[in-house]
Amino acid sequence: MLVDTYGRVATDLRVSLTDKCNLRCSYCMPPEGLEWLPGPDLLTDDELVRLVSVAVGLGVTEVRFTGGEPLLRRGLVSIVERVGALSPRPRMQVTTNGIGLAKVAPALAAAGLDRVNVSLDTLDRERFVTLARRDRLVDVLAGLAGAADAGLTPVKVNAVLMRGVNDDEAAPLLRWALGEGYHLRFIEQMPLDAQHGWDRATMVTAEEILASLQAEFDLTPVGEQERGSDPAEEWVVDGGPGKVGVIASVTRPFCGSCDRVRLTADGQLRNCLFAREESDLRGAMRAGASDEELGARMRASLLAKLPGHGIDDPGFLQPTRPMSAIGG
Ligand code: SF4
């Protein structure tokens, strides 16, 4: 199994399929985009499926495809199909910005995808353009509806609030999500942006998000036992059935029950979102390593996993690799 020295077992593999994206969210990358990973460094579909298969053999039961924007990966549907054919079959999810999802959702569902998380930070078209630097709100909303129609449910929506930008939208977003039957979770902004401009003072905290929601909704906490290793703390809204979640990575870290490990699009294994070291699986694989040797590298990486992200540590250093090349 992929166990670390704190007894945490990694069963949830996040696979970044590309570092490219068709949005330019201000809390993630500059308007001009980034220098993308070189093509030859990217894992081929065969290499990617092989590494996932090795991880499934080591106890991974959940696979989440991320990016950049995973829907930009040409072979996405076939990758889902092939990973779905692994035994034991892992549960499969995609975290996407929703653009193009309306079109591909039926094929993803037919390929065996279980459900989706869609990122959406505002319902205001102008504000969307300011935040994402593209006029694509309509496409994101169509993507959400398309995912629900295709049965990729529960459809989860991830929203990041920024002070003075969209922090007045907590309650409107929740009202909308409840009306649509989507499961909304707010995520505290993390120091993972390419510009290294994250500032704790401007981050909207879980406390603040809850305070704005409680002004309009009656929230009842869902018990810890139900939470398990889910990063989101959950509340039942107005007696249910709707719920809302908050992923408070910074102010209420959940590293103690972390079950996640990440594979980047260029074949590097990261034992933590904030890892400062990576294990080069691509290099080993292309040098002829066997599945056993790749598995041993994965296990070694987990054994080196730190207790947590260390954001509050005086010596904290943001990873050099930006979020867009790590994946959610
Ligand atoms: S910061 Fe690292 S250890 Fe903490 S929950 Fe995220 S991936 Fe796990």
CSV table of C-alpha atoms and ligand atoms in Angstrom, one decimal:
chain,number,residue,atom,x,y,z
A,1,MET,CA,0.0,0.0,0.0
A,2,LEU,CA,1.0,3.6,-0.3
A,3,VAL,CA,1.4,4.4,3.4
A,4,ASP,CA,3.4,7.2,5.0
A,5,THR,CA,5.3,7.4,8.3
A,6,TYR,CA,2.2,8.9,10.0
A,7,GLY,CA,0.0,5.9,9.1
A,8,ARG,CA,-1.9,7.7,6.4
A,9,VAL,CA,-2.7,5.6,3.3
A,10,ALA,CA,-3.0,7.2,-0.1
A,11,THR,CA,-6.0,5.8,-1.9
A,12,ASP,CA,-6.9,8.9,-3.9
A,13,LEU,CA,-4.7,9.6,-6.9
A,14,ARG,CA,-5.1,13.0,-8.6
A,15,VAL,CA,-3.8,12.9,-12.2
A,16,SER,CA,-3.0,16.1,-14.0
A,17,LEU,CA,-3.6,15.4,-17.7
A,18,THR,CA,-2.2,18.8,-19.0
A,19,ASP,CA,-0.9,22.1,-17.6
A,20,LYS,CA,-2.7,24.0,-20.3
A,21,CYS,CA,-5.9,25.9,-19.7
A,22,ASN,CA,-8.4,27.9,-21.6
A,23,LEU,CA,-9.1,30.3,-18.8
A,24,ARG,CA,-6.7,32.7,-17.1
A,25,CYS,CA,-8.0,32.9,-13.5
A,26,SER,CA,-6.3,35.8,-11.7
A,27,TYR,CA,-5.6,33.7,-8.6
A,28,CYS,CA,-3.9,31.0,-10.7
A,29,MET,CA,-1.9,32.5,-13.6
A,30,PRO,CA,-1.0,35.7,-15.4
A,31,PRO,CA,-3.2,37.0,-18.3
A,32,GLU,CA,-0.5,35.9,-20.8
A,33,GLY,CA,-0.6,32.4,-19.5
A,34,LEU,CA,2.6,30.4,-18.7
A,35,GLU,CA,5.4,28.6,-20.4
A,36,TRP,CA,3.7,25.2,-20.9
A,37,LEU,CA,5.4,21.9,-20.2
A,38,PRO,CA,7.4,20.7,-23.2
A,39,GLY,CA,5.4,18.2,-25.4
A,40,PRO,CA,8.0,15.4,-25.2
A,41,ASP,CA,7.9,15.6,-21.4
A,42,LEU,CA,4.2,14.9,-21.2
A,43,LEU,CA,3.1,11.4,-20.5
A,44,THR,CA,1.6,9.5,-23.4
A,45,ASP,CA,-1.9,8.0,-22.8
A,46,ASP,CA,-0.2,4.5,-22.6
A,47,GLU,CA,2.4,5.8,-20.0
A,48,LEU,CA,-0.3,7.5,-18.0
A,49,VAL,CA,-2.6,4.5,-17.9
A,50,ARG,CA,0.3,2.3,-16.9
A,51,LEU,CA,1.2,4.5,-13.9
A,52,VAL,CA,-2.4,4.6,-12.8
A,53,SER,CA,-2.6,0.9,-13.1
A,54,VAL,CA,0.5,0.5,-10.9
A,55,ALA,CA,-1.1,2.8,-8.3
A,56,VAL,CA,-4.4,0.9,-8.4
A,57,GLY,CA,-2.3,-2.2,-7.7
A,58,LEU,CA,-1.0,-0.5,-4.6
A,59,GLY,CA,-4.5,0.3,-3.2
A,60,VAL,CA,-5.6,3.4,-5.0
A,61,THR,CA,-9.4,3.3,-5.2
A,62,GLU,CA,-10.2,6.9,-6.4
A,63,VAL,CA,-8.8,8.6,-9.5
A,64,ARG,CA,-9.5,12.2,-10.2
A,65,PHE,CA,-8.4,13.7,-13.5
A,66,THR,CA,-7.3,17.4,-13.3
A,67,GLY,CA,-5.2,19.9,-15.2
A,68,GLY,CA,-4.7,22.8,-16.1
A,69,GLU,CA,-8.0,22.0,-17.8
A,70,PRO,CA,-8.4,18.2,-18.3
A,71,LEU,CA,-11.0,18.6,-21.1
A,72,LEU,CA,-8.2,20.0,-23.3
A,73,ARG,CA,-6.6,16.5,-23.3
A,74,ARG,CA,-7.5,14.9,-26.6
A,75,GLY,CA,-7.5,11.3,-25.3
A,76,LEU,CA,-9.6,12.1,-22.2
A,77,VAL,CA,-12.5,9.8,-23.0
A,78,SER,CA,-10.3,6.9,-23.9
A,79,ILE,CA,-8.1,7.4,-20.8
A,80,VAL,CA,-11.3,7.3,-18.7
A,81,GLU,CA,-12.4,4.1,-20.5
A,82,ARG,CA,-9.0,2.4,-20.0
A,83,VAL,CA,-8.7,3.4,-16.3
A,84,GLY,CA,-12.3,2.2,-15.8
A,85,ALA,CA,-11.2,-1.2,-17.1
A,86,LEU,CA,-8.6,-1.6,-14.4
A,87,SER,CA,-9.3,-4.2,-11.7
A,88,PRO,CA,-10.3,-3.4,-9.1
A,89,ARG,CA,-12.1,-0.6,-10.9
A,90,PRO,CA,-11.3,2.8,-9.3
A,91,ARG,CA,-14.0,5.5,-8.9
A,92,MET,CA,-13.3,8.2,-11.4
A,93,GLN,CA,-14.0,11.9,-11.3
A,94,VAL,CA,-12.9,15.0,-13.3
A,95,THR,CA,-12.2,18.5,-11.9
A,96,THR,CA,-12.9,20.9,-14.7
A,97,ASN,CA,-13.7,24.6,-15.5
A,98,GLY,CA,-16.7,23.3,-17.4
A,99,ILE,CA,-15.9,24.7,-20.8
A,100,GLY,CA,-16.8,22.1,-23.4
A,101,LEU,CA,-18.3,19.8,-20.8
A,102,ALA,CA,-21.8,20.1,-22.2
A,103,LYS,CA,-20.5,18.4,-25.4
A,104,VAL,CA,-18.3,15.7,-23.9
A,105,ALA,CA,-20.4,14.8,-20.8
A,106,PRO,CA,-22.4,12.0,-22.5
A,107,ALA,CA,-19.2,10.4,-23.8
A,108,LEU,CA,-17.5,10.6,-20.4
A,109,ALA,CA,-20.5,9.1,-18.7
A,110,ALA,CA,-20.6,6.3,-21.3
A,111,ALA,CA,-16.8,5.7,-20.8
A,112,GLY,CA,-17.5,5.1,-17.1
A,113,LEU,CA,-16.8,8.5,-15.4
A,114,ASP,CA,-18.6,8.7,-12.1
A,115,ARG,CA,-19.0,12.4,-11.5
A,116,VAL,CA,-17.5,15.9,-11.9
A,117,ASN,CA,-16.4,18.9,-9.9
A,118,VAL,CA,-16.8,22.2,-11.8
A,119,SER,CA,-15.0,25.4,-10.8
A,120,LEU,CA,-17.2,28.5,-10.7
A,121,ASP,CA,-16.5,31.6,-8.6
A,122,THR,CA,-19.2,34.0,-9.8
A,123,LEU,CA,-22.7,34.1,-11.4
A,124,ASP,CA,-22.0,37.6,-12.8
A,125,ARG,CA,-20.9,37.6,-16.4
A,126,GLU,CA,-18.8,40.8,-16.1
A,127,ARG,CA,-17.2,39.6,-13.0
A,128,PHE,CA,-16.4,36.3,-14.6
A,129,VAL,CA,-14.6,38.1,-17.4
A,130,THR,CA,-12.6,40.1,-14.7
A,131,LEU,CA,-11.7,36.9,-12.8
A,132,ALA,CA,-11.1,34.4,-15.6
A,133,ARG,CA,-10.2,36.9,-18.3
A,134,ARG,CA,-12.5,35.1,-20.7
A,135,ASP,CA,-16.2,35.6,-21.5
A,136,ARG,CA,-17.2,32.0,-20.9
A,137,LEU,CA,-19.7,32.0,-18.1
A,138,VAL,CA,-22.5,30.8,-20.4
A,139,ASP,CA,-20.4,27.8,-21.4
A,140,VAL,CA,-19.6,26.8,-17.8
A,141,LEU,CA,-23.3,26.9,-16.9
A,142,ALA,CA,-24.1,24.8,-19.9
A,143,GLY,CA,-21.4,22.4,-18.9
A,144,LEU,CA,-22.9,22.0,-15.4
A,145,ALA,CA,-26.4,21.3,-16.9
A,146,GLY,CA,-24.8,18.9,-19.4
A,147,ALA,CA,-23.1,16.9,-16.6
A,148,ALA,CA,-26.3,16.7,-14.6
A,149,ASP,CA,-28.2,15.5,-17.7
A,150,ALA,CA,-25.5,12.9,-18.4
A,151,GLY,CA,-25.9,11.5,-14.8
A,152,LEU,CA,-22.4,12.6,-13.7
A,153,THR,CA,-23.8,13.3,-10.2
A,154,PRO,CA,-23.6,14.6,-7.6
A,155,VAL,CA,-22.4,17.6,-9.6
A,156,LYS,CA,-20.1,19.4,-7.2
A,157,VAL,CA,-19.2,23.1,-7.7
A,158,ASN,CA,-15.9,24.5,-6.3
A,159,ALA,CA,-15.8,28.3,-5.6
A,160,VAL,CA,-12.9,30.4,-4.5
A,161,LEU,CA,-13.8,33.8,-2.9
A,162,MET,CA,-11.5,36.7,-3.0
A,163,ARG,CA,-11.7,39.8,-0.8
A,164,GLY,CA,-13.2,42.7,-2.5
A,165,VAL,CA,-13.8,40.7,-5.7
A,166,ASN,CA,-16.5,38.2,-5.3
A,167,ASP,CA,-16.7,37.7,-1.5
A,168,ASP,CA,-20.3,39.1,-1.6
A,169,GLU,CA,-21.4,36.1,-3.6
A,170,ALA,CA,-21.3,33.4,-1.0
A,171,ALA,CA,-25.0,33.4,-0.2
A,172,PRO,CA,-26.1,34.0,-3.9
A,173,LEU,CA,-24.0,31.1,-5.1
A,174,LEU,CA,-25.4,28.8,-2.4
A,175,ARG,CA,-29.0,29.9,-3.2
A,176,TRP,CA,-28.3,29.2,-6.9
A,177,ALA,CA,-26.6,25.8,-6.3
A,178,LEU,CA,-29.5,24.6,-4.0
A,179,GLY,CA,-31.9,25.6,-6.7
A,180,GLU,CA,-30.0,23.7,-9.4
A,181,GLY,CA,-29.3,20.7,-7.2
A,182,TYR,CA,-25.6,21.2,-7.3
A,183,HIS,CA,-23.4,20.6,-4.3
A,184,LEU,CA,-21.4,23.7,-3.6
A,185,ARG,CA,-18.1,23.9,-1.8
A,186,PHE,CA,-16.0,27.0,-1.0
A,187,ILE,CA,-12.3,26.6,-1.1
A,188,GLU,CA,-9.9,28.9,0.8
A,189,GLN,CA,-7.4,30.4,-1.7
A,190,MET,CA,-4.0,28.6,-1.3
A,191,PRO,CA,-0.5,29.9,-1.9
A,192,LEU,CA,-0.1,28.0,-5.2
A,193,ASP,CA,-0.5,30.7,-7.8
A,194,ALA,CA,2.1,31.0,-10.6
A,195,GLN,CA,2.7,34.7,-9.7
A,196,HIS,CA,3.5,33.9,-6.0
A,197,GLY,CA,1.2,36.8,-5.1
A,198,TRP,CA,-0.8,35.0,-2.5
A,199,ASP,CA,-1.4,37.1,0.6
A,200,ARG,CA,-3.0,35.6,3.7
A,201,ALA,CA,-4.6,38.9,4.6
A,202,THR,CA,-6.6,39.0,1.4
A,203,MET,CA,-7.7,35.4,1.7
A,204,VAL,CA,-11.3,34.9,2.6
A,205,THR,CA,-11.3,32.5,5.5
A,206,ALA,CA,-13.7,29.7,6.3
A,207,GLU,CA,-14.9,31.7,9.3
A,208,GLU,CA,-15.9,34.6,7.1
A,209,ILE,CA,-17.6,32.4,4.5
A,210,LEU,CA,-19.6,30.7,7.2
A,211,ALA,CA,-20.6,34.0,8.7
A,212,SER,CA,-21.9,35.3,5.4
A,213,LEU,CA,-23.9,32.1,4.8
A,214,GLN,CA,-25.3,32.0,8.3
A,215,ALA,CA,-26.7,35.5,7.8
A,216,GLU,CA,-29.1,33.9,5.3
A,217,PHE,CA,-29.2,30.2,6.0
A,218,ASP,CA,-29.6,27.8,8.9
A,219,LEU,CA,-26.5,25.6,8.8
A,220,THR,CA,-26.2,22.3,10.8
A,221,PRO,CA,-22.7,20.7,10.9
A,222,VAL,CA,-22.4,17.2,9.4
A,223,GLY,CA,-20.5,15.0,11.9
A,224,GLU,CA,-16.7,14.3,11.6
A,225,GLN,CA,-17.4,10.5,11.2
A,226,GLU,CA,-19.3,11.2,8.0
A,227,ARG,CA,-16.5,13.4,6.7
A,228,GLY,CA,-13.8,10.7,6.7
A,229,SER,CA,-10.9,12.0,4.6
A,230,ASP,CA,-13.0,14.4,2.5
A,231,PRO,CA,-11.2,17.8,2.5
A,232,ALA,CA,-14.6,19.5,2.8
A,233,GLU,CA,-16.3,20.2,6.1
A,234,GLU,CA,-20.1,20.0,5.4
A,235,TRP,CA,-23.2,21.7,6.7
A,236,VAL,CA,-26.9,20.8,6.1
A,237,VAL,CA,-28.7,23.9,4.8
A,238,ASP,CA,-32.0,24.9,6.2
A,239,GLY,CA,-32.8,21.4,7.5
A,240,GLY,CA,-31.8,19.7,4.2
A,241,PRO,CA,-31.6,18.0,1.9
A,242,GLY,CA,-29.1,20.5,0.5
A,243,LYS,CA,-25.6,20.8,1.9
A,244,VAL,CA,-22.7,23.2,1.6
A,245,GLY,CA,-19.0,22.5,2.1
A,246,VAL,CA,-16.0,24.5,3.0
A,247,ILE,CA,-12.4,23.3,2.2
A,248,ALA,CA,-10.4,25.3,4.6
A,249,SER,CA,-6.9,24.2,3.6
A,250,VAL,CA,-5.2,27.2,5.2
A,251,THR,CA,-7.1,28.0,8.4
A,252,ARG,CA,-8.4,24.5,9.3
A,253,PRO,CA,-5.9,22.1,7.6
A,254,PHE,CA,-7.0,18.4,7.2
A,255,CYS,CA,-3.6,17.0,6.5
A,256,GLY,CA,-3.9,14.5,9.4
A,257,SER,CA,-6.3,12.4,7.4
A,258,CYS,CA,-4.9,13.1,4.0
A,259,ASP,CA,-5.3,10.2,1.5
A,260,ARG,CA,-4.1,12.0,-1.6
A,261,VAL,CA,-1.1,11.6,-3.9
A,262,ARG,CA,-0.6,13.4,-7.2
A,263,LEU,CA,0.8,12.6,-10.6
A,264,THR,CA,1.7,15.5,-12.8
A,265,ALA,CA,1.2,15.6,-16.6
A,266,ASP,CA,5.0,15.2,-17.0
A,267,GLY,CA,5.1,12.1,-14.9
A,268,GLN,CA,6.3,13.4,-11.5
A,269,LEU,CA,4.8,12.0,-8.4
A,270,ARG,CA,4.0,14.5,-5.6
A,271,ASN,CA,3.2,13.1,-2.2
A,272,CYS,CA,1.5,16.4,-1.2
A,273,LEU,CA,0.0,19.4,-3.0
A,274,PHE,CA,2.8,21.5,-1.4
A,275,ALA,CA,5.6,19.0,-1.9
A,276,ARG,CA,8.9,20.6,-2.7
A,277,GLU,CA,10.3,17.4,-4.0
A,278,GLU,CA,9.0,15.1,-6.7
A,279,SER,CA,9.7,11.5,-7.8
A,280,ASP,CA,10.5,11.2,-11.5
A,281,LEU,CA,8.4,8.2,-12.6
A,282,ARG,CA,8.5,9.3,-16.3
A,283,GLY,CA,12.3,9.1,-16.4
A,284,ALA,CA,12.3,5.7,-14.6
A,285,MET,CA,9.6,4.3,-16.9
A,286,ARG,CA,11.4,5.5,-20.1
A,287,ALA,CA,14.6,4.1,-18.8
A,288,GLY,CA,12.9,0.7,-18.7
A,289,ALA,CA,11.8,0.4,-15.1
A,290,SER,CA,9.4,-2.5,-14.3
A,291,ASP,CA,6.0,-2.0,-12.7
A,292,GLU,CA,7.5,-3.3,-9.4
A,293,GLU,CA,10.3,-0.7,-9.6
A,294,LEU,CA,7.7,2.0,-10.4
A,295,GLY,CA,5.6,0.8,-7.4
A,296,ALA,CA,8.7,0.9,-5.2
A,297,ARG,CA,9.3,4.5,-6.2
A,298,MET,CA,5.7,5.4,-5.4
A,299,ARG,CA,6.0,3.8,-2.0
A,300,ALA,CA,9.3,5.6,-1.3
A,301,SER,CA,7.7,8.9,-2.2
A,302,LEU,CA,4.9,8.4,0.3
A,303,LEU,CA,7.4,7.4,3.0
A,304,ALA,CA,8.9,10.8,2.6
A,305,LYS,CA,5.6,12.7,3.0
A,306,LEU,CA,5.7,15.5,5.6
A,307,PRO,CA,2.9,15.7,8.2
A,308,GLY,CA,1.3,18.7,6.5
A,309,HIS,CA,1.6,21.6,4.2
A,310,GLY,CA,3.5,23.8,6.6
A,311,ILE,CA,1.9,27.0,5.4
A,312,ASP,CA,2.0,28.4,9.0
A,313,ASP,CA,5.6,27.4,9.5
A,314,PRO,CA,8.1,30.4,9.5
A,315,GLY,CA,10.2,28.7,6.8
A,316,PHE,CA,7.2,27.9,4.5
A,317,LEU,CA,8.2,28.1,0.9
A,318,GLN,CA,5.6,28.0,-1.9
A,319,PRO,CA,6.3,25.1,-4.3
A,320,THR,CA,8.0,26.2,-7.6
A,321,ARG,CA,5.5,24.2,-9.6
A,322,PRO,CA,2.3,26.3,-10.0
A,323,MET,CA,-1.2,24.9,-9.2
A,324,SER,CA,-2.0,24.8,-13.0
A,325,ALA,CA,0.8,22.2,-13.4
A,326,ILE,CA,-0.1,20.2,-10.2
A,327,GLY,CA,-3.9,19.9,-10.5
A,328,GLY,CA,-6.6,20.1,-7.7
B,1,SF4,S1,-1.7,19.9,1.9
B,1,SF4,FE1,-0.7,18.0,1.5
B,1,SF4,S2,-0.8,16.7,3.3
B,1,SF4,FE2,-2.3,18.4,3.5
B,1,SF4,S3,-4.2,17.6,2.8
B,1,SF4,FE3,-3.2,18.6,1.0
B,1,SF4,S4,-2.0,17.0,0.0
B,1,SF4,FE4,-2.6,16.3,2.0
